[in-house]
Short mmCIF file of C-alpha atoms and ligand atoms in Angstrom, two decimals:
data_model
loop_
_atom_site.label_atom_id
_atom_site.label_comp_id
_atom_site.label_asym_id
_atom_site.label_seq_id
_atom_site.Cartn_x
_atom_site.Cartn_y
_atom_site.Cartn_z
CA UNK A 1 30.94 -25.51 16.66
CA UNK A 2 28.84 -22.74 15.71
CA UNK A 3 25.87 -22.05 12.70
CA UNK A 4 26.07 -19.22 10.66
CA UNK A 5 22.65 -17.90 10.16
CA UNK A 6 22.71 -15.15 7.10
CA UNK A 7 19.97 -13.10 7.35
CA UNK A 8 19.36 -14.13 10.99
CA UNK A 9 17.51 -10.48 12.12
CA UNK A 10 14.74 -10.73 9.42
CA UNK A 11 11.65 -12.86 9.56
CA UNK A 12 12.46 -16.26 9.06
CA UNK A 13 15.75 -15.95 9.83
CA UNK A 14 14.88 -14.38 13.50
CA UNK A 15 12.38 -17.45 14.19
CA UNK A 16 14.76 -19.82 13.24
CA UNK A 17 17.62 -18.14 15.31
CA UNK A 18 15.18 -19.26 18.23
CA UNK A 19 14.59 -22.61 17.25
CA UNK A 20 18.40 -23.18 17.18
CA UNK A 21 18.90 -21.60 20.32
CA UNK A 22 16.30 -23.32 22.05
CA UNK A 23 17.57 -26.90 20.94
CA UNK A 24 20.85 -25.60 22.85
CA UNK A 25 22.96 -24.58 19.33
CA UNK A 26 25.50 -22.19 19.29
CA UNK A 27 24.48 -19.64 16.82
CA UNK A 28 26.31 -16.54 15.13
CA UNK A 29 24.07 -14.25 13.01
CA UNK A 30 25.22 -12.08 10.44
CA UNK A 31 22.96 -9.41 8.77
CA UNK A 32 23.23 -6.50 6.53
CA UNK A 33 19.78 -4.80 8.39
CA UNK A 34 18.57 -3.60 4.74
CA UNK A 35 15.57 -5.58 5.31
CA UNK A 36 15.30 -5.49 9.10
CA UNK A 37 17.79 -3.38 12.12
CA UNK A 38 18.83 -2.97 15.36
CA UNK A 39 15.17 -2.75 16.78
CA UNK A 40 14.41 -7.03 15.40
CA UNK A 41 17.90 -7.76 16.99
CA UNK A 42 17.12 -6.26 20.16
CA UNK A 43 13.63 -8.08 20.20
CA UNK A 44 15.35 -11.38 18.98
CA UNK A 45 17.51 -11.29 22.43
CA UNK A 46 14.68 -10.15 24.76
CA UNK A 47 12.65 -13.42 23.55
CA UNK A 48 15.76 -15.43 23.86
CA UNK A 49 17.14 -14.14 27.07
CA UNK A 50 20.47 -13.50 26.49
CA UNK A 51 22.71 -11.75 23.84
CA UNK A 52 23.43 -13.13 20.37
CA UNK A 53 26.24 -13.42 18.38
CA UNK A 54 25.77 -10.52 15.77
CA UNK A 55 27.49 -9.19 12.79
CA UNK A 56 26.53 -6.31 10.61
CA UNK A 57 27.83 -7.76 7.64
CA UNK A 58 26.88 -7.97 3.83
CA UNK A 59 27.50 -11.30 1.92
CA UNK A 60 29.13 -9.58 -0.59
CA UNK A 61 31.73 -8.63 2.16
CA UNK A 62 34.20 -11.14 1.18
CA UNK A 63 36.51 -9.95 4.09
CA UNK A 64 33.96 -9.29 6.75
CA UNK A 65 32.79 -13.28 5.94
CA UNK A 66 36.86 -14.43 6.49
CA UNK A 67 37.28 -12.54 9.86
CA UNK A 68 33.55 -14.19 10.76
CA UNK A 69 34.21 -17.37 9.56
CA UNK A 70 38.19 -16.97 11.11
CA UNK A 71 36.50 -16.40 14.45
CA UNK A 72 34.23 -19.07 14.57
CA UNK A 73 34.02 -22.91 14.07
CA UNK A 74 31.23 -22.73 11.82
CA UNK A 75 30.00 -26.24 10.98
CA UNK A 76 27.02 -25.34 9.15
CA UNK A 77 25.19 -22.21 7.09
CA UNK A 78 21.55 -21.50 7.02
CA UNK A 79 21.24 -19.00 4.74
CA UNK A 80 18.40 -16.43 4.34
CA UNK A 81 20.19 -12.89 3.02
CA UNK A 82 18.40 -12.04 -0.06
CA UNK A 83 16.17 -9.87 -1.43
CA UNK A 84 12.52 -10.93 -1.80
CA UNK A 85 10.06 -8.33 -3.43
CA UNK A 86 9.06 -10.27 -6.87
CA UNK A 87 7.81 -6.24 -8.00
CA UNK A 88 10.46 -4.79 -7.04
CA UNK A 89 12.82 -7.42 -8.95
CA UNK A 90 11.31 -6.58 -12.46
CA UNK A 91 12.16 -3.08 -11.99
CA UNK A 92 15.63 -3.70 -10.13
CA UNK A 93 16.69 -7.14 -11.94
CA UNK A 94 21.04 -6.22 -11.28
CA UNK A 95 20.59 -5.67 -7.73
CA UNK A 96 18.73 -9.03 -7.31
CA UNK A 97 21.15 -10.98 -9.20
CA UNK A 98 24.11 -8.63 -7.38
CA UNK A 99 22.76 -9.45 -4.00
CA UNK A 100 21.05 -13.24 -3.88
CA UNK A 101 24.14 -14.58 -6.73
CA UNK A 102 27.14 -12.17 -6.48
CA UNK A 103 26.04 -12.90 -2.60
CA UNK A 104 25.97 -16.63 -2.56
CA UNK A 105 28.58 -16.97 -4.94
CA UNK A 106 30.85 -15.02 -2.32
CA UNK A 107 29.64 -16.28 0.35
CA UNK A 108 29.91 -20.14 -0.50
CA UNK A 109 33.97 -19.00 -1.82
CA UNK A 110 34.18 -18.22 2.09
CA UNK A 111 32.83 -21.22 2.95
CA UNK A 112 35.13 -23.11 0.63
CA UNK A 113 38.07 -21.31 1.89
CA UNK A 114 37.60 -22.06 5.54
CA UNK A 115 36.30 -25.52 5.04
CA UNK A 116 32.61 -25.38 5.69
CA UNK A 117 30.45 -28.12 3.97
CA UNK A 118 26.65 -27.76 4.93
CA UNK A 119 24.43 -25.33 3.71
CA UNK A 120 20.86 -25.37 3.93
CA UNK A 121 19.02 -22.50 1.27
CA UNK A 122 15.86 -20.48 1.27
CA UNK A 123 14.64 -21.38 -1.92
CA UNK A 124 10.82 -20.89 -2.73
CA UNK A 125 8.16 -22.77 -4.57
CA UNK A 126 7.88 -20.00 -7.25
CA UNK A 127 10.89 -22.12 -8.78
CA UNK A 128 8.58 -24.73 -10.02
CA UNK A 129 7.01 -22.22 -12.67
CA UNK A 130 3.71 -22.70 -13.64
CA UNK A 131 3.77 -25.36 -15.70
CA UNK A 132 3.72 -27.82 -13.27
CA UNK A 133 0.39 -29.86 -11.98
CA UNK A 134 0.01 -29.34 -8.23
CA UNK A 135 0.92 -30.73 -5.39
CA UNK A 136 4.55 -29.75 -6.59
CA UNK A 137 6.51 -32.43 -6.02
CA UNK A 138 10.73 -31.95 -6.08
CA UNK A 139 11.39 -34.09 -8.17
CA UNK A 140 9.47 -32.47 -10.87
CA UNK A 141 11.20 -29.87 -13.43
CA UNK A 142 11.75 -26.44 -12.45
CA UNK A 143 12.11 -23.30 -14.34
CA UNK A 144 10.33 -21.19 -16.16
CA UNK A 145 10.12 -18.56 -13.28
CA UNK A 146 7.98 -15.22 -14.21
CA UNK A 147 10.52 -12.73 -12.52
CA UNK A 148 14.10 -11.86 -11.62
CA UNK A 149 13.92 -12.53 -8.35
CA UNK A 150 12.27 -16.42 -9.22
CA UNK A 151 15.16 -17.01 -12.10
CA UNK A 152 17.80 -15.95 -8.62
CA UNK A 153 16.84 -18.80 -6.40
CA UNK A 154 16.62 -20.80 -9.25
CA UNK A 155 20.01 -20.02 -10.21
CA UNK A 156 21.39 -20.20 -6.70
CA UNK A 157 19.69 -24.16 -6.32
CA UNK A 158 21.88 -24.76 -9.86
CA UNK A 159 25.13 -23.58 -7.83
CA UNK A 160 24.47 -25.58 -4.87
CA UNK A 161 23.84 -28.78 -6.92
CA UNK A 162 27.02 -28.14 -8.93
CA UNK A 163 29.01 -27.44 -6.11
CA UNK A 164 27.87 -30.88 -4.65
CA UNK A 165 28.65 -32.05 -7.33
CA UNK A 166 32.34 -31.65 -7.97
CA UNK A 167 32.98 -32.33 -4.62
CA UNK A 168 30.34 -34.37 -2.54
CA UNK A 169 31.76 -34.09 0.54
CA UNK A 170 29.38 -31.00 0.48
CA UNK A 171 25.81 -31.43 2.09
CA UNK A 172 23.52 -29.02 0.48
CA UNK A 173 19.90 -28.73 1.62
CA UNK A 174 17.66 -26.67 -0.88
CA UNK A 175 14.18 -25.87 1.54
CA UNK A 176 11.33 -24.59 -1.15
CA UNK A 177 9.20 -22.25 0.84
CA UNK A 178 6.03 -22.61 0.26
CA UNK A 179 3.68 -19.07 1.55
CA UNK A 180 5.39 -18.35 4.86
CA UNK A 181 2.57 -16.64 7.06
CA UNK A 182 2.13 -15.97 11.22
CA UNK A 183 4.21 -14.36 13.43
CA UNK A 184 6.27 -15.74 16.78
CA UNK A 185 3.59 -16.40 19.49
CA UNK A 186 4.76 -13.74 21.47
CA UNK A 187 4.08 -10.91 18.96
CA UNK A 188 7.19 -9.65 19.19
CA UNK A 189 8.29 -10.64 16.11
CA UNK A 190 7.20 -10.79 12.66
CA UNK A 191 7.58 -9.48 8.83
CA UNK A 192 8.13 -6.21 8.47
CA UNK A 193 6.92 -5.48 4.72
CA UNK A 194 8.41 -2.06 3.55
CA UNK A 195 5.71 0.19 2.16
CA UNK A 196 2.37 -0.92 0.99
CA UNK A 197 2.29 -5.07 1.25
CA UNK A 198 1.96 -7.07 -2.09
CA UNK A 199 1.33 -10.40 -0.25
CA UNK A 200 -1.80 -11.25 1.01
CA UNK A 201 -1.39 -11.76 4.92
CA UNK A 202 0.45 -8.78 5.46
CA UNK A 203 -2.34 -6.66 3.45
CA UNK A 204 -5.11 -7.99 5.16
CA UNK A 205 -3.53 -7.20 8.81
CA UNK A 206 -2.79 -3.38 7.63
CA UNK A 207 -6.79 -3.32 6.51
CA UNK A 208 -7.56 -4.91 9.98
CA UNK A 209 -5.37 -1.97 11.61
CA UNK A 210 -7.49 0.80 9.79
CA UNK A 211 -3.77 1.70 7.85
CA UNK A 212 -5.56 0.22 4.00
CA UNK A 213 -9.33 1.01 3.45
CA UNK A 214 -9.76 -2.18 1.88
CA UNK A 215 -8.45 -5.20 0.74
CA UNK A 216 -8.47 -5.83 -2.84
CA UNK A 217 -9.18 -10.00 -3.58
CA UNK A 218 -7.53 -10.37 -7.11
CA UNK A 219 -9.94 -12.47 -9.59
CA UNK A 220 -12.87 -14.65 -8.28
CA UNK A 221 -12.82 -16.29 -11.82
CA UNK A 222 -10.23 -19.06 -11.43
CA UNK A 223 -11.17 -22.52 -11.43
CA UNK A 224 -11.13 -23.20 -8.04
CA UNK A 225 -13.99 -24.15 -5.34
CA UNK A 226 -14.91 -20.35 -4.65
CA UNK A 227 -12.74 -19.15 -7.69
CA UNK A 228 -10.47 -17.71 -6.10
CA UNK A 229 -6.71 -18.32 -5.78
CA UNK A 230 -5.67 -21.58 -3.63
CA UNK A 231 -2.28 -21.36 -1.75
CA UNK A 232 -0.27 -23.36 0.96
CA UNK A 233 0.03 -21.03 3.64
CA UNK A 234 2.92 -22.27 6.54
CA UNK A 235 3.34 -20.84 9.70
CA UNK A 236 6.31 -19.12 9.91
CA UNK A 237 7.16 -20.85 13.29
CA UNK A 238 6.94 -24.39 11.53
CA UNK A 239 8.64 -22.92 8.66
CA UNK A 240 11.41 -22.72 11.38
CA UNK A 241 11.46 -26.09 12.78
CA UNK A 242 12.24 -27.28 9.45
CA UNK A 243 15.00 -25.87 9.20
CA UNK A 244 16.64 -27.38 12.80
CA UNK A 245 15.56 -30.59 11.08
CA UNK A 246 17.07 -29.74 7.66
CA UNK A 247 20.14 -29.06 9.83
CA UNK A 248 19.77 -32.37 12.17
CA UNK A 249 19.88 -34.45 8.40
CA UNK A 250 22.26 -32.88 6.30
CA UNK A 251 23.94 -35.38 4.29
CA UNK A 252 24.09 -35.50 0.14
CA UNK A 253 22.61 -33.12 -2.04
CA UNK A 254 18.78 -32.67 -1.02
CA UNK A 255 15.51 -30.69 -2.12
CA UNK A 256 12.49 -30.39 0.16
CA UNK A 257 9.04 -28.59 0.01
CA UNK A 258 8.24 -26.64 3.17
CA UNK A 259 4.24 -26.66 3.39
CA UNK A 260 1.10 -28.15 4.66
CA UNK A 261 0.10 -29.91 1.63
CA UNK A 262 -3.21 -28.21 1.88
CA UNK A 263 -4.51 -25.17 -0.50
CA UNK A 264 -6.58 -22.64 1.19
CA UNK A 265 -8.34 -19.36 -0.75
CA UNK A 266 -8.27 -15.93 -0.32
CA UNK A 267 -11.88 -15.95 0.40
CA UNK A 268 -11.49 -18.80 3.31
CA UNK A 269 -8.43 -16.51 4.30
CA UNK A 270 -10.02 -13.37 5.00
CA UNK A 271 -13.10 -15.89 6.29
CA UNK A 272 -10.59 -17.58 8.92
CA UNK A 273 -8.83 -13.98 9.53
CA UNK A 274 -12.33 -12.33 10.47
CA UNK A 275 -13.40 -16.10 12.49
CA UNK A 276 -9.84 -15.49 14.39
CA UNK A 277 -9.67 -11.98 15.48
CA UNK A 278 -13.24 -10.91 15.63
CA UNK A 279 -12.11 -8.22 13.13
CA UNK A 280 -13.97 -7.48 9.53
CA UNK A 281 -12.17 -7.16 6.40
CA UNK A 282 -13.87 -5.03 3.94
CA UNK A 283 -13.01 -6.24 0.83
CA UNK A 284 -13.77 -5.88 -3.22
CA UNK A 285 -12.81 -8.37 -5.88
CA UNK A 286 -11.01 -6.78 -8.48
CA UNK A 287 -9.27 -7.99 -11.89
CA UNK A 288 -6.60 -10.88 -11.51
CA UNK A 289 -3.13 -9.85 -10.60
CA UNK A 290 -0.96 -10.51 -13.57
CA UNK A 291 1.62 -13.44 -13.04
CA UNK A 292 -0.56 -15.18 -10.33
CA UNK A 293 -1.16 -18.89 -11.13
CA UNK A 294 -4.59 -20.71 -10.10
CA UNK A 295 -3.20 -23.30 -7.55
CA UNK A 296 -0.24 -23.68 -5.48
CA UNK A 297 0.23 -26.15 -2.93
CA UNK A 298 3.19 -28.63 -1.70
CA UNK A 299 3.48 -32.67 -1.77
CA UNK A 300 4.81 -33.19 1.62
CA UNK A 301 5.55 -36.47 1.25
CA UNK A 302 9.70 -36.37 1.15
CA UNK A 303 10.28 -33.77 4.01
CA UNK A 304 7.73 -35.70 6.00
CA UNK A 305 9.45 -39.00 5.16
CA UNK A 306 13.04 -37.67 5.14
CA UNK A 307 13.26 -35.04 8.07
CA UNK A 308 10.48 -36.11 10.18
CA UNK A 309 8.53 -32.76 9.26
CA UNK A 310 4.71 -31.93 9.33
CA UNK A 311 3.56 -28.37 9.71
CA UNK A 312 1.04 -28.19 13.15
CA UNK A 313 -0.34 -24.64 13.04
CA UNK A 314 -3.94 -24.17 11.45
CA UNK A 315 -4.85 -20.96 9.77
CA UNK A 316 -6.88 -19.98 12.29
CA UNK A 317 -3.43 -19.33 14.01
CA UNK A 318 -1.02 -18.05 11.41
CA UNK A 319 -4.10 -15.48 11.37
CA UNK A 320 -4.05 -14.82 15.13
CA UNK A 321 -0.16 -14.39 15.00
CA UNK A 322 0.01 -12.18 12.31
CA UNK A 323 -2.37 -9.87 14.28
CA UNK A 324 -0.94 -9.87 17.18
CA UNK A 325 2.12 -8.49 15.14
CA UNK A 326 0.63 -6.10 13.00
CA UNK A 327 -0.71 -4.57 16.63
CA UNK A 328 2.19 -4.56 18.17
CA UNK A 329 3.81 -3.15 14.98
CA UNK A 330 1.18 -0.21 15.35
CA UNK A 331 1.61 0.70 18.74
P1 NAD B 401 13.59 -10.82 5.14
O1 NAD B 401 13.80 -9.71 4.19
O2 NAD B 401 12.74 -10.57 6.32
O3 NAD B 401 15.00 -11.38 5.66
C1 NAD B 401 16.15 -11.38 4.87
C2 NAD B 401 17.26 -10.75 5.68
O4 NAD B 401 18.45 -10.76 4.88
C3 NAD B 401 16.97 -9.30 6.04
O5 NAD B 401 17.13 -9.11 7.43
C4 NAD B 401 18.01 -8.50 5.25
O6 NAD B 401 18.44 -7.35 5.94
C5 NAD B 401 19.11 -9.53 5.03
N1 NAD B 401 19.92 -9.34 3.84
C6 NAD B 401 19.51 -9.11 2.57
N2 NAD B 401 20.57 -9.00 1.75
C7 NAD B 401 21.69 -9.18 2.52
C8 NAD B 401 23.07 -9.16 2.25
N3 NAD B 401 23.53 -8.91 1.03
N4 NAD B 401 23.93 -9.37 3.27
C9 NAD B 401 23.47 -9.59 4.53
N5 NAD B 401 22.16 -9.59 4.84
C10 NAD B 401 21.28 -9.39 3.85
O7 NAD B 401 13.04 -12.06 4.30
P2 NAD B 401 12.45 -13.45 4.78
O8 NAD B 401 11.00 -13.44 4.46
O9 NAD B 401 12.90 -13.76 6.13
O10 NAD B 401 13.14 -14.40 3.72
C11 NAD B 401 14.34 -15.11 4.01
C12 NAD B 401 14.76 -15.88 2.78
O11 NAD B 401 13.69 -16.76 2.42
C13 NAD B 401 15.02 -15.02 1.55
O12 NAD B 401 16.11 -15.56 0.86
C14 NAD B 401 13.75 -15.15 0.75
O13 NAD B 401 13.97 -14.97 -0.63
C15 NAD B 401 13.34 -16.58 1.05
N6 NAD B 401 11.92 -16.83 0.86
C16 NAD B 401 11.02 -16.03 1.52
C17 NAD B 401 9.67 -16.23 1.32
C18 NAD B 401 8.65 -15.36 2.01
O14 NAD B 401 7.51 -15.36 1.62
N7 NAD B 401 9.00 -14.64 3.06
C19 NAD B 401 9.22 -17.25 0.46
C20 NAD B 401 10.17 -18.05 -0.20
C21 NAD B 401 11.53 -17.82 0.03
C1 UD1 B 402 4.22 -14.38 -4.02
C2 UD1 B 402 5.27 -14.49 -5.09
C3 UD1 B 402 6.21 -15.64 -4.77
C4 UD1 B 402 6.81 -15.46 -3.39
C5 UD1 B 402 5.67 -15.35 -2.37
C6 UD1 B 402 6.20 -15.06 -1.00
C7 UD1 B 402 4.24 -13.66 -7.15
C8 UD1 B 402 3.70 -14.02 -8.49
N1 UD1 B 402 4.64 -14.68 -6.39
O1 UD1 B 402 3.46 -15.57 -4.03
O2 UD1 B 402 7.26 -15.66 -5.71
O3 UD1 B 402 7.63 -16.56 -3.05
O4 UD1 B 402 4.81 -14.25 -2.75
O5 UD1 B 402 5.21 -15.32 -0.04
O6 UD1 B 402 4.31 -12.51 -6.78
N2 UD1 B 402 -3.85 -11.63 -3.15
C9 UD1 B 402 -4.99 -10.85 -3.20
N3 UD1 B 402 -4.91 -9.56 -2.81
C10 UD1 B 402 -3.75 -9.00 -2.34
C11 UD1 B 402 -2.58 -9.80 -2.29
C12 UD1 B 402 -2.67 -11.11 -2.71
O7 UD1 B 402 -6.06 -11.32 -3.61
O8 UD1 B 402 -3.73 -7.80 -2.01
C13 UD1 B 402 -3.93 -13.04 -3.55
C14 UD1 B 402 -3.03 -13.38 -4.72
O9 UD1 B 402 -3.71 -13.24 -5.93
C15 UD1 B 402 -2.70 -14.84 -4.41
C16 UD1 B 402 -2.78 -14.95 -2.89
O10 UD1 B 402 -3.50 -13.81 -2.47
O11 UD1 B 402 -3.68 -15.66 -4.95
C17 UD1 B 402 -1.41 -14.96 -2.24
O12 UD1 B 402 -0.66 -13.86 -2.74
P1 UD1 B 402 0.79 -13.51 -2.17
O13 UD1 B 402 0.74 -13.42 -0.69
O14 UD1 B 402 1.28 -12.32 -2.92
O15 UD1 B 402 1.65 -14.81 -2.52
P2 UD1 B 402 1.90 -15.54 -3.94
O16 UD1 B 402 1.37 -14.74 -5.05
O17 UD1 B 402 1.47 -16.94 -3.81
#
């Protein structure tokens, strides 16, 4: 019995491709590389030891997903394909909903077709709006998301519950991300943001490599300790171990946070960042970046109670991992 990993050569997916492998699963990994290529798959096998299952595939490939599924006994999907820039989704709204819905859509039809039951979904805490008083909890209303790509996982979670729902022999698991940061210990792999970085981590590493002048901190007026912006940032490594355990306790229809529970600032960030690598990050604080909300930050509670999770790795380590990346990104 095999897993289907969608999106398995990009960042999360890669780590988790590990995890999976290393707790002895038989994994198959399909990717269309228009977010990562050749050179992440080749890396992905050097750290594992041994060639992986690949397919360059698109989920919209309804007939490339029946000869993979016809191939293979897949027993479960973990599915990461999708396109993630919230910028780029204002400006490019049909090819988000074309490629994370049309996507899904045809990719669960496959997995109805050949029988396959348990999905587990990237979904991201930016479904919980910003109406919401933090820490989010899932049980709490969701909506109201500020962008394209927000209203697609917030569609796709509606499709999974409905399709649970007429038929609950299906075991969905919905994982909200919270902000995925770090890179695999042996800096090898990572996120490979295309262009200038909107998110923070990936900025700040570019600024420590000499590639940005400076890094820009966006509002110091929010009504926070420091005043600036608090965030749950989650090492992309335990990002990955919850999803073996969302796979090890599929069963019903089930939402779960992926985060610390903790807030941390953009000021204590680029504090821990400079404490971490011994490297200074000029910075400025400019205007606030429009969209950004005050405070975001999980309840762990249910995925601690329910899958046995807890994140382990501090910030002073997502910060270490993420350079060790970036320099191995600028060699
Ligand atoms: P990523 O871009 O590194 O990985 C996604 C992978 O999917 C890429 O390798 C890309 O080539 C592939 N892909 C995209 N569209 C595809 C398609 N139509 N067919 C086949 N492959 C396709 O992104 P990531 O950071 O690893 O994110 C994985 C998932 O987690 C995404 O769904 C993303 O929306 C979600 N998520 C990410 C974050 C984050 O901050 N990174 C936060 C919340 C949720
Ligand atoms: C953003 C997305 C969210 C997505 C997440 C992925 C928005 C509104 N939200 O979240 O949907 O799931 O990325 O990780 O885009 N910051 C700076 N300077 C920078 C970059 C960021 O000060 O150059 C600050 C931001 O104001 C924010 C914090 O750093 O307070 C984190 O920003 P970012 O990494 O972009 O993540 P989010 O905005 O939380």
């Amino acid at each position: 019995m095999s897993i289907l990993v969608t999106g398995g050569t990009g960042y999360i997916g890669s780590h988790t491709v590990l995890k999976l492998l290393e707790r002895g699963k038989d994994v198959v990994v399909l990717d269309n590389f228009s977010n990562s290529g050749p050179d992440a798959l080749r890396r992905l096998e050097d750290i594992a030891g041994r060639p992986i299952t690949f397919y360059k595939a698109d989920i919209l490939d309804a007939n490339a997903l029946s000869k993979i599924f016809g191939t293979h006994n897949v027993e479960a999907v973990v599915h990461f394909a999708g396109l993630k820039a919230v910028g780029e989704s204002v400006g490019k709204p049909l090819e988000y909903y074309r490629n994370n819905v049309a996507g899904t859509l045809t990719l669960l039809e496959a997995c109805r077709a050949f029988g396959v039951k348990n999905v587990v979904f990237s979904s991201s805490a930016t479904v919980y709006g910003s109406a919401n008083p933090t820490p989010y909890r899932e049980d709490m209303p969701t909506g109201g998301c500020t962008n394209p790509y927000g209203r697609t996982k917030h569609i796709i979670e509606q499709m999974l519950q409905d399709l649970h729902h007429s038929d609950n022999s299906y075991n969905v698991t919905i994982l909200r991300y919270f902000n995925p940061i770090g890179a695999h210990p042996s800096g090898k792999l990572g996120e490979l943001p295309g262009g200038t970085p909107n998110n923070l981590m990936p900025y700040i590493t570019q600024v420590a490599a000499g590639k940005l002048p400076k890094l820009n901190i966006f509002g110091a007026d929010y009504d926070t300790p420091d005043g600036t912006c608090l965030r749950d940032y989650i090492h992309v490594e335990d990002l990955a171990h919850g999803h073996v355990l969302a796979l090890e306790n599929l069963g019903g229809c089930n939402v779960y946070n992926l985060g610390t529970g903790r807030g941390t600032s953009v000021s204590e960030i680029v504090r821990s960042f400079e404490e971490a690598t011994g490297v200074s990050i000029p910075h400025v604080i400019t205007d606030r970046r429009p969209g950004d909300i005050a405070v975001s930050f999980a309840d762990t509670r249910k995925a601690q109670r329910e899958l046995g999770f807890t994140a382990e790795c501090g910030i002073h380590q997502m910060c270490r991992d993420s350079w060790r990346w970036q320099s191995f990104l600028s060699k």
